[in-house]
PDB file of C-alpha atoms in Angstrom:
ATOM      1  CA  GLU A 173       0.000   0.000   0.000  1.00 95.00           C
ATOM      2  CA  VAL A 174       1.223   3.464  -0.888  1.00 96.00           C
ATOM      3  CA  HIS A 175       2.044   5.715   2.050  1.00 97.00           C
ATOM      4  CA  LEU A 176       3.323   9.288   2.055  1.00 98.00           C
ATOM      5  CA  VAL A 177       4.130  10.910   5.394  1.00 98.00           C
ATOM      6  CA  GLU A 178       5.217  14.540   5.608  1.00 98.00           C
ATOM      7  CA  SER A 179       7.147  16.072   8.485  1.00 98.00           C
ATOM      8  CA  GLY A 180       9.165  19.142   9.345  1.00 97.00           C
ATOM      9  CA  GLY A 181       6.482  21.805   9.468  1.00 97.00           C
ATOM     10  CA  GLY A 182       6.365  24.435  12.167  1.00 97.00           C
ATOM     11  CA  LEU A 183       6.596  28.116  12.991  1.00 97.00           C
ATOM     12  CA  VAL A 184       9.311  30.145  11.288  1.00 98.00           C
ATOM     13  CA  GLN A 185      10.002  33.860  11.078  1.00 97.00           C
ATOM     14  CA  PRO A 186       9.820  35.768   7.799  1.00 97.00           C
ATOM     15  CA  GLY A 187      13.117  35.454   5.963  1.00 97.00           C
ATOM     16  CA  GLY A 188      13.851  32.148   7.648  1.00 97.00           C
ATOM     17  CA  SER A 189      14.345  28.649   6.283  1.00 98.00           C
ATOM     18  CA  LEU A 190      12.740  25.278   6.806  1.00 98.00           C
ATOM     19  CA  ARG A 191      13.107  21.807   5.295  1.00 98.00           C
ATOM     20  CA  LEU A 192      10.134  19.526   4.842  1.00 98.00           C
ATOM     21  CA  SER A 193      10.460  15.782   4.407  1.00 98.00           C
ATOM     22  CA  CYS A 194       8.177  13.183   2.870  1.00 98.00           C
ATOM     23  CA  ALA A 195       8.735   9.506   3.635  1.00 98.00           C
ATOM     24  CA  ALA A 196       7.424   7.298   0.838  1.00 98.00           C
ATOM     25  CA  SER A 197       6.644   3.588   0.972  1.00 97.00           C
ATOM     26  CA  GLY A 198       4.718   0.910  -0.898  1.00 97.00           C
ATOM     27  CA  PHE A 199       5.944   1.734  -4.406  1.00 97.00           C
ATOM     28  CA  SER A 200       9.080   2.173  -6.495  1.00 97.00           C
ATOM     29  CA  PHE A 201      10.090   5.672  -5.410  1.00 97.00           C
ATOM     30  CA  SER A 202      12.675   6.284  -8.130  1.00 97.00           C
ATOM     31  CA  ASP A 203      10.216   5.431 -10.915  1.00 97.00           C
ATOM     32  CA  HIS A 204       7.708   8.138 -10.039  1.00 97.00           C
ATOM     33  CA  TYR A 205       7.518  11.889 -10.360  1.00 97.00           C
ATOM     34  CA  MET A 206       6.952  13.436  -6.928  1.00 98.00           C
ATOM     35  CA  ASN A 207       5.263  16.770  -6.252  1.00 98.00           C
ATOM     36  CA  TRP A 208       4.668  19.292  -3.495  1.00 98.00           C
ATOM     37  CA  VAL A 209       1.286  21.033  -3.379  1.00 98.00           C
ATOM     38  CA  ARG A 210       0.296  23.589  -0.746  1.00 98.00           C
ATOM     39  CA  GLN A 211      -2.919  25.036   0.627  1.00 98.00           C
ATOM     40  CA  ALA A 212      -3.058  28.327   2.509  1.00 98.00           C
ATOM     41  CA  PRO A 213      -5.592  28.465   5.360  1.00 96.00           C
ATOM     42  CA  GLY A 214      -9.101  28.611   3.921  1.00 95.00           C
ATOM     43  CA  LYS A 215      -7.772  28.778   0.359  1.00 97.00           C
ATOM     44  CA  GLY A 216      -7.431  26.485  -2.644  1.00 97.00           C
ATOM     45  CA  LEU A 217      -4.680  24.171  -3.822  1.00 97.00           C
ATOM     46  CA  GLU A 218      -1.451  25.517  -5.314  1.00 96.00           C
ATOM     47  CA  TRP A 219       1.232  23.464  -7.029  1.00 96.00           C
ATOM     48  CA  VAL A 220       4.714  24.211  -5.630  1.00 97.00           C
ATOM     49  CA  GLY A 221       7.115  22.039  -7.575  1.00 96.00           C
ATOM     50  CA  ARG A 222       8.190  18.544  -8.511  1.00 96.00           C
ATOM     51  CA  SER A 223      11.021  16.128  -9.064  1.00 97.00           C
ATOM     52  CA  ARG A 224      10.819  14.001 -12.172  1.00 96.00           C
ATOM     53  CA  ASN A 225      11.751  10.328 -11.984  1.00 97.00           C
ATOM     54  CA  ARG A 226      15.076   8.539 -12.487  1.00 97.00           C
ATOM     55  CA  ALA A 227      14.409   8.006 -16.199  1.00 97.00           C
ATOM     56  CA  ASN A 228      14.133  11.784 -16.496  1.00 95.00           C
ATOM     57  CA  SER A 229      17.209  12.498 -14.399  1.00 96.00           C
ATOM     58  CA  TYR A 230      15.210  13.741 -11.409  1.00 96.00           C
ATOM     59  CA  ILE A 231      14.842  17.126 -13.122  1.00 95.00           C
ATOM     60  CA  THR A 232      13.052  19.661 -10.917  1.00 96.00           C
ATOM     61  CA  GLU A 233      10.390  22.211 -11.889  1.00 94.00           C
ATOM     62  CA  TYR A 234       8.858  25.027  -9.845  1.00 94.00           C
ATOM     63  CA  ALA A 235       5.939  27.402  -9.666  1.00 93.00           C
ATOM     64  CA  ALA A 236       6.846  31.017 -10.371  1.00 92.00           C
ATOM     65  CA  SER A 237       5.857  32.009  -6.812  1.00 94.00           C
ATOM     66  CA  VAL A 238       8.610  29.883  -5.246  1.00 96.00           C
ATOM     67  CA  LYS A 239      11.270  29.620  -7.944  1.00 95.00           C
ATOM     68  CA  GLY A 240      14.654  30.648  -6.606  1.00 96.00           C
ATOM     69  CA  ARG A 241      13.543  30.258  -2.975  1.00 98.00           C
ATOM     70  CA  PHE A 242      12.419  26.605  -2.769  1.00 98.00           C
ATOM     71  CA  THR A 243      14.332  23.480  -3.783  1.00 98.00           C
ATOM     72  CA  VAL A 244      12.855  20.016  -4.310  1.00 98.00           C
ATOM     73  CA  SER A 245      15.201  17.069  -3.872  1.00 97.00           C
ATOM     74  CA  ARG A 246      15.077  13.391  -3.079  1.00 97.00           C
ATOM     75  CA  ASP A 247      17.198  10.731  -1.408  1.00 96.00           C
ATOM     76  CA  VAL A 248      16.344   7.471  -3.136  1.00 96.00           C
ATOM     77  CA  SER A 249      18.318   5.445  -0.574  1.00 96.00           C
ATOM     78  CA  LYS A 250      15.881   6.704   2.068  1.00 97.00           C
ATOM     79  CA  ASN A 251      12.788   6.802  -0.171  1.00 97.00           C
ATOM     80  CA  SER A 252      12.397  10.421   0.867  1.00 98.00           C
ATOM     81  CA  LEU A 253      11.393  13.626  -0.864  1.00 98.00           C
ATOM     82  CA  TYR A 254      12.414  17.016   0.488  1.00 98.00           C
ATOM     83  CA  LEU A 255      11.372  20.636   0.128  1.00 98.00           C
ATOM     84  CA  GLN A 256      14.012  23.123   1.214  1.00 98.00           C
ATOM     85  CA  MET A 257      12.368  26.504   1.731  1.00 98.00           C
ATOM     86  CA  SER A 258      14.349  29.695   2.196  1.00 98.00           C
ATOM     87  CA  ASN A 259      13.599  33.411   2.406  1.00 97.00           C
ATOM     88  CA  LEU A 260      10.132  32.473   3.632  1.00 98.00           C
ATOM     89  CA  LYS A 261       7.310  34.990   3.388  1.00 98.00           C
ATOM     90  CA  THR A 262       4.072  35.250   5.320  1.00 97.00           C
ATOM     91  CA  GLU A 263       2.225  34.204   2.166  1.00 97.00           C
ATOM     92  CA  ASP A 264       4.045  30.848   2.262  1.00 98.00           C
ATOM     93  CA  THR A 265       1.944  29.913   5.301  1.00 98.00           C
ATOM     94  CA  ALA A 266       0.113  26.755   4.264  1.00 98.00           C
ATOM     95  CA  VAL A 267      -0.334  23.031   4.657  1.00 98.00           C
ATOM     96  CA  TYR A 268       2.218  21.368   2.398  1.00 98.00           C
ATOM     97  CA  TYR A 269       1.277  18.061   0.774  1.00 98.00           C
ATOM     98  CA  CYS A 270       3.600  15.520  -0.778  1.00 98.00           C
ATOM     99  CA  THR A 271       1.998  13.768  -3.749  1.00 98.00           C
ATOM    100  CA  ARG A 272       2.923  10.924  -6.049  1.00 98.00           C
ATOM    101  CA  GLU A 273       2.464  11.473  -9.760  1.00 97.00           C
ATOM    102  CA  THR A 274       1.559   8.626 -12.096  1.00 94.00           C
ATOM    103  CA  VAL A 275       0.455  10.844 -14.979  1.00 92.00           C
ATOM    104  CA  VAL A 276      -2.004  12.192 -12.376  1.00 95.00           C
ATOM    105  CA  LEU A 277      -1.509  13.064  -8.696  1.00 96.00           C
ATOM    106  CA  ASP A 278      -2.852   9.770  -7.469  1.00 96.00           C
ATOM    107  CA  TYR A 279      -1.651   9.597  -3.848  1.00 97.00           C
ATOM    108  CA  TRP A 280      -1.345  12.374  -1.269  1.00 97.00           C
ATOM    109  CA  GLY A 281       0.091  12.548   2.202  1.00 98.00           C
ATOM    110  CA  GLN A 282      -1.824  14.123   5.074  1.00 97.00           C
ATOM    111  CA  GLY A 283       0.214  17.313   4.944  1.00 97.00           C
ATOM    112  CA  THR A 284       2.382  19.339   7.303  1.00 98.00           C
ATOM    113  CA  LEU A 285       1.605  22.894   8.407  1.00 98.00           C
ATOM    114  CA  VAL A 286       4.118  25.681   7.878  1.00 98.00           C
ATOM    115  CA  THR A 287       3.424  28.991   9.583  1.00 98.00           C
ATOM    116  CA  VAL A 288       5.520  32.012   8.669  1.00 98.00           C
ATOM    117  CA  SER A 289       5.029  34.711  11.252  1.00 97.00           C
ATOM    118  CA  SER A 290       6.984  37.031  13.510  1.00 95.00           C
TER     119      SER A 290
ATOM    120  CA  SER B 179      -6.912  34.339  -9.716  1.00 49.00           C
ATOM    121  CA  SER B 180      -7.000  30.874 -11.306  1.00 57.00           C
ATOM    122  CA  VAL B 181      -6.881  30.159 -15.029  1.00 87.00           C
ATOM    123  CA  LEU B 182      -9.464  27.440 -14.359  1.00 94.00           C
ATOM    124  CA  THR B 183     -12.836  28.883 -13.387  1.00 95.00           C
ATOM    125  CA  GLN B 184     -15.160  27.039 -11.028  1.00 97.00           C
ATOM    126  CA  PRO B 185     -18.313  28.279  -9.283  1.00 97.00           C
ATOM    127  CA  PRO B 186     -17.490  29.010  -5.624  1.00 97.00           C
ATOM    128  CA  SER B 187     -20.422  27.003  -4.361  1.00 97.00           C
ATOM    129  CA  VAL B 188     -23.069  24.506  -5.410  1.00 97.00           C
ATOM    130  CA  SER B 189     -25.960  23.302  -3.269  1.00 97.00           C
ATOM    131  CA  VAL B 190     -27.991  20.155  -3.796  1.00 97.00           C
ATOM    132  CA  ALA B 191     -30.580  18.128  -1.919  1.00 97.00           C
ATOM    133  CA  PRO B 192     -29.800  14.538  -0.943  1.00 97.00           C
ATOM    134  CA  GLY B 193     -30.618  12.070  -3.702  1.00 97.00           C
ATOM    135  CA  LYS B 194     -30.413  14.712  -6.418  1.00 97.00           C
ATOM    136  CA  THR B 195     -27.692  15.361  -8.989  1.00 97.00           C
ATOM    137  CA  ALA B 196     -24.919  17.930  -8.560  1.00 98.00           C
ATOM    138  CA  SER B 197     -22.944  19.376 -11.449  1.00 98.00           C
ATOM    139  CA  ILE B 198     -19.716  21.323 -10.971  1.00 98.00           C
ATOM    140  CA  THR B 199     -18.177  23.069 -13.969  1.00 98.00           C
ATOM    141  CA  CYS B 200     -14.585  23.983 -14.766  1.00 97.00           C
ATOM    142  CA  GLY B 201     -13.824  26.367 -17.591  1.00 95.00           C
ATOM    143  CA  GLY B 202     -10.553  27.505 -19.068  1.00 91.00           C
ATOM    144  CA  ASP B 203      -8.804  28.411 -22.278  1.00 87.00           C
ATOM    145  CA  ASN B 204      -8.009  25.413 -24.441  1.00 87.00           C
ATOM    146  CA  ILE B 205      -9.254  22.868 -21.895  1.00 91.00           C
ATOM    147  CA  ARG B 206     -10.549  20.954 -24.879  1.00 93.00           C
ATOM    148  CA  SER B 207      -6.970  19.897 -25.659  1.00 91.00           C
ATOM    149  CA  LYS B 208      -6.010  18.930 -22.093  1.00 92.00           C
ATOM    150  CA  SER B 209      -6.824  16.134 -19.695  1.00 95.00           C
ATOM    151  CA  VAL B 210      -8.898  17.364 -16.782  1.00 97.00           C
ATOM    152  CA  HIS B 211      -8.687  15.732 -13.372  1.00 98.00           C
ATOM    153  CA  TRP B 212     -10.981  16.220 -10.377  1.00 98.00           C
ATOM    154  CA  PHE B 213     -10.238  16.036  -6.666  1.00 98.00           C
ATOM    155  CA  GLN B 214     -12.517  15.825  -3.644  1.00 98.00           C
ATOM    156  CA  GLN B 215     -11.327  17.361  -0.375  1.00 98.00           C
ATOM    157  CA  ARG B 216     -13.373  16.747   2.741  1.00 96.00           C
ATOM    158  CA  PRO B 217     -12.826  19.133   5.685  1.00 93.00           C
ATOM    159  CA  GLY B 218      -9.502  18.536   7.404  1.00 93.00           C
ATOM    160  CA  GLN B 219      -8.432  15.859   4.940  1.00 96.00           C
ATOM    161  CA  ALA B 220      -6.076  15.558   2.004  1.00 97.00           C
ATOM    162  CA  PRO B 221      -7.481  15.728  -1.538  1.00 97.00           C
ATOM    163  CA  VAL B 222      -8.596  12.494  -3.199  1.00 97.00           C
ATOM    164  CA  LEU B 223      -8.609  11.914  -6.947  1.00 97.00           C
ATOM    165  CA  VAL B 224     -12.169  11.141  -8.084  1.00 98.00           C
ATOM    166  CA  ILE B 225     -11.966  11.592 -11.877  1.00 98.00           C
ATOM    167  CA  GLU B 226      -8.901  11.408 -14.121  1.00 97.00           C
ATOM    168  CA  HIS B 227      -8.420  12.143 -17.819  1.00 97.00           C
ATOM    169  CA  ASP B 228     -11.791  13.860 -18.177  1.00 97.00           C
ATOM    170  CA  THR B 229     -13.992  10.800 -17.645  1.00 97.00           C
ATOM    171  CA  ASP B 230     -12.143   7.943 -15.907  1.00 97.00           C
ATOM    172  CA  ARG B 231     -12.969   6.858 -12.389  1.00 97.00           C
ATOM    173  CA  PRO B 232     -10.060   5.564 -10.275  1.00 96.00           C
ATOM    174  CA  SER B 233     -10.470   2.290  -8.468  1.00 94.00           C
ATOM    175  CA  GLY B 234     -12.644   2.657  -5.389  1.00 95.00           C
ATOM    176  CA  ILE B 235     -14.539   5.744  -6.517  1.00 97.00           C
ATOM    177  CA  PRO B 236     -18.322   5.188  -6.633  1.00 96.00           C
ATOM    178  CA  GLU B 237     -20.051   5.048 -10.016  1.00 97.00           C
ATOM    179  CA  ARG B 238     -22.118   8.036  -8.861  1.00 97.00           C
ATOM    180  CA  PHE B 239     -19.139  10.186  -9.806  1.00 98.00           C
ATOM    181  CA  SER B 240     -18.696  10.936 -13.503  1.00 98.00           C
ATOM    182  CA  GLY B 241     -16.839  13.431 -15.654  1.00 97.00           C
ATOM    183  CA  SER B 242     -17.445  14.954 -19.044  1.00 97.00           C
ATOM    184  CA  LYS B 243     -16.145  17.718 -21.245  1.00 97.00           C
ATOM    185  CA  SER B 244     -17.658  19.879 -23.942  1.00 95.00           C
ATOM    186  CA  GLY B 245     -15.535  22.474 -25.668  1.00 94.00           C
ATOM    187  CA  ASP B 246     -13.585  24.411 -23.046  1.00 94.00           C
ATOM    188  CA  THR B 247     -15.777  23.371 -20.115  1.00 96.00           C
ATOM    189  CA  ALA B 248     -15.357  20.204 -18.064  1.00 97.00           C
ATOM    190  CA  THR B 249     -18.075  18.997 -15.706  1.00 98.00           C
ATOM    191  CA  LEU B 250     -18.016  16.781 -12.633  1.00 98.00           C
ATOM    192  CA  THR B 251     -21.410  15.176 -12.022  1.00 98.00           C
ATOM    193  CA  ILE B 252     -22.380  13.494  -8.779  1.00 98.00           C
ATOM    194  CA  SER B 253     -25.575  11.455  -8.975  1.00 97.00           C
ATOM    195  CA  ARG B 254     -27.751  10.458  -6.029  1.00 97.00           C
ATOM    196  CA  VAL B 255     -25.863  12.856  -3.772  1.00 97.00           C
ATOM    197  CA  GLU B 256     -25.211  11.730  -0.198  1.00 97.00           C
ATOM    198  CA  ALA B 257     -24.337  13.726   2.903  1.00 96.00           C
ATOM    199  CA  GLY B 258     -20.808  12.326   2.739  1.00 95.00           C
ATOM    200  CA  ASP B 259     -20.266  14.008  -0.636  1.00 97.00           C
ATOM    201  CA  GLU B 260     -20.199  17.411   1.063  1.00 97.00           C
ATOM    202  CA  ALA B 261     -16.688  18.664   0.333  1.00 97.00           C
ATOM    203  CA  ASP B 262     -14.604  21.013  -1.761  1.00 98.00           C
ATOM    204  CA  TYR B 263     -14.009  19.904  -5.342  1.00 98.00           C
ATOM    205  CA  TYR B 264     -11.080  21.027  -7.505  1.00 98.00           C
ATOM    206  CA  CYS B 265     -10.415  20.590 -11.205  1.00 97.00           C
ATOM    207  CA  GLN B 266      -6.858  20.393 -12.464  1.00 97.00           C
ATOM    208  CA  VAL B 267      -4.859  20.391 -15.700  1.00 95.00           C
ATOM    209  CA  TRP B 268      -1.210  20.476 -16.642  1.00 91.00           C
ATOM    210  CA  GLY B 269      -0.433  24.047 -17.606  1.00 83.00           C
ATOM    211  CA  THR B 270       1.894  24.598 -20.497  1.00 63.00           C
ATOM    212  CA  THR B 271       2.080  28.354 -20.789  1.00 62.00           C
ATOM    213  CA  SER B 272       5.017  30.340 -19.507  1.00 62.00           C
ATOM    214  CA  ASP B 273       2.673  32.156 -17.123  1.00 64.00           C
ATOM    215  CA  HIS B 274       1.351  28.959 -15.617  1.00 65.00           C
ATOM    216  CA  PRO B 275       3.872  26.153 -15.713  1.00 75.00           C
ATOM    217  CA  GLY B 276       3.164  22.956 -13.841  1.00 90.00           C
ATOM    218  CA  TRP B 277      -0.054  21.655 -12.385  1.00 94.00           C
ATOM    219  CA  VAL B 278      -2.871  24.210 -12.352  1.00 94.00           C
ATOM    220  CA  PHE B 279      -5.895  23.933 -10.071  1.00 95.00           C
ATOM    221  CA  GLY B 280      -9.266  25.587 -10.294  1.00 95.00           C
ATOM    222  CA  GLY B 281     -10.311  27.815  -7.411  1.00 96.00           C
ATOM    223  CA  GLY B 282     -12.469  25.077  -5.929  1.00 97.00           C
ATOM    224  CA  THR B 283     -16.204  24.569  -5.473  1.00 98.00           C
ATOM    225  CA  LYS B 284     -17.798  23.965  -2.106  1.00 98.00           C
ATOM    226  CA  LEU B 285     -20.566  21.391  -2.443  1.00 98.00           C
ATOM    227  CA  THR B 286     -23.244  21.755   0.211  1.00 97.00           C
ATOM    228  CA  VAL B 287     -25.761  18.967   0.737  1.00 96.00           C
ATOM    229  CA  LEU B 288     -28.954  20.579   1.954  1.00 94.00           C
TER     230      LEU B 288
END
């Protein structure tokens, strides 16, 4: 069974950094694209970025709102996906979801809350 | 603002049919996917590639597309269907790279 478990959320000051982790299990991690999607409190879903699979050299892609500040990476030996966030802004406050992509975003974790506030 | 336009809310009585629309430029040439998000929970894929139902999703859920408008239809609505629903496509323009979501529609079961 596919499982995605996010961790690493918390309270951080504007301008600060935070790294989120997503532990994946139940499928071949290196063969799948992996995405981060976020949801600000009371708002809709927003795609953040993704890591392509091994066949596509784990190339990363980002939304314009986070490009240059966020970095998606993965450690295939640990079956883990990461989101390194820097220069955080109050508008980055959201629940961050890790999602598996098999042409569609077919499995989602339960999310981890990031709050950017002074 | 989202490049995919959904009505903010739809209300329906139990046992009736709910229709949620999703409009956007050139949707006709893209695969549209639909997600259900119950309060406090992660989104769940309910329709993929315009019309396909993933394993485990009730037959009451169906998808269609006509021109640049996709529609999620829920037949014989139940109280448990009350949730937010989002449409999604892969954006290919320089302004909207990556996955693009509609603004979401809150389905209220009266």
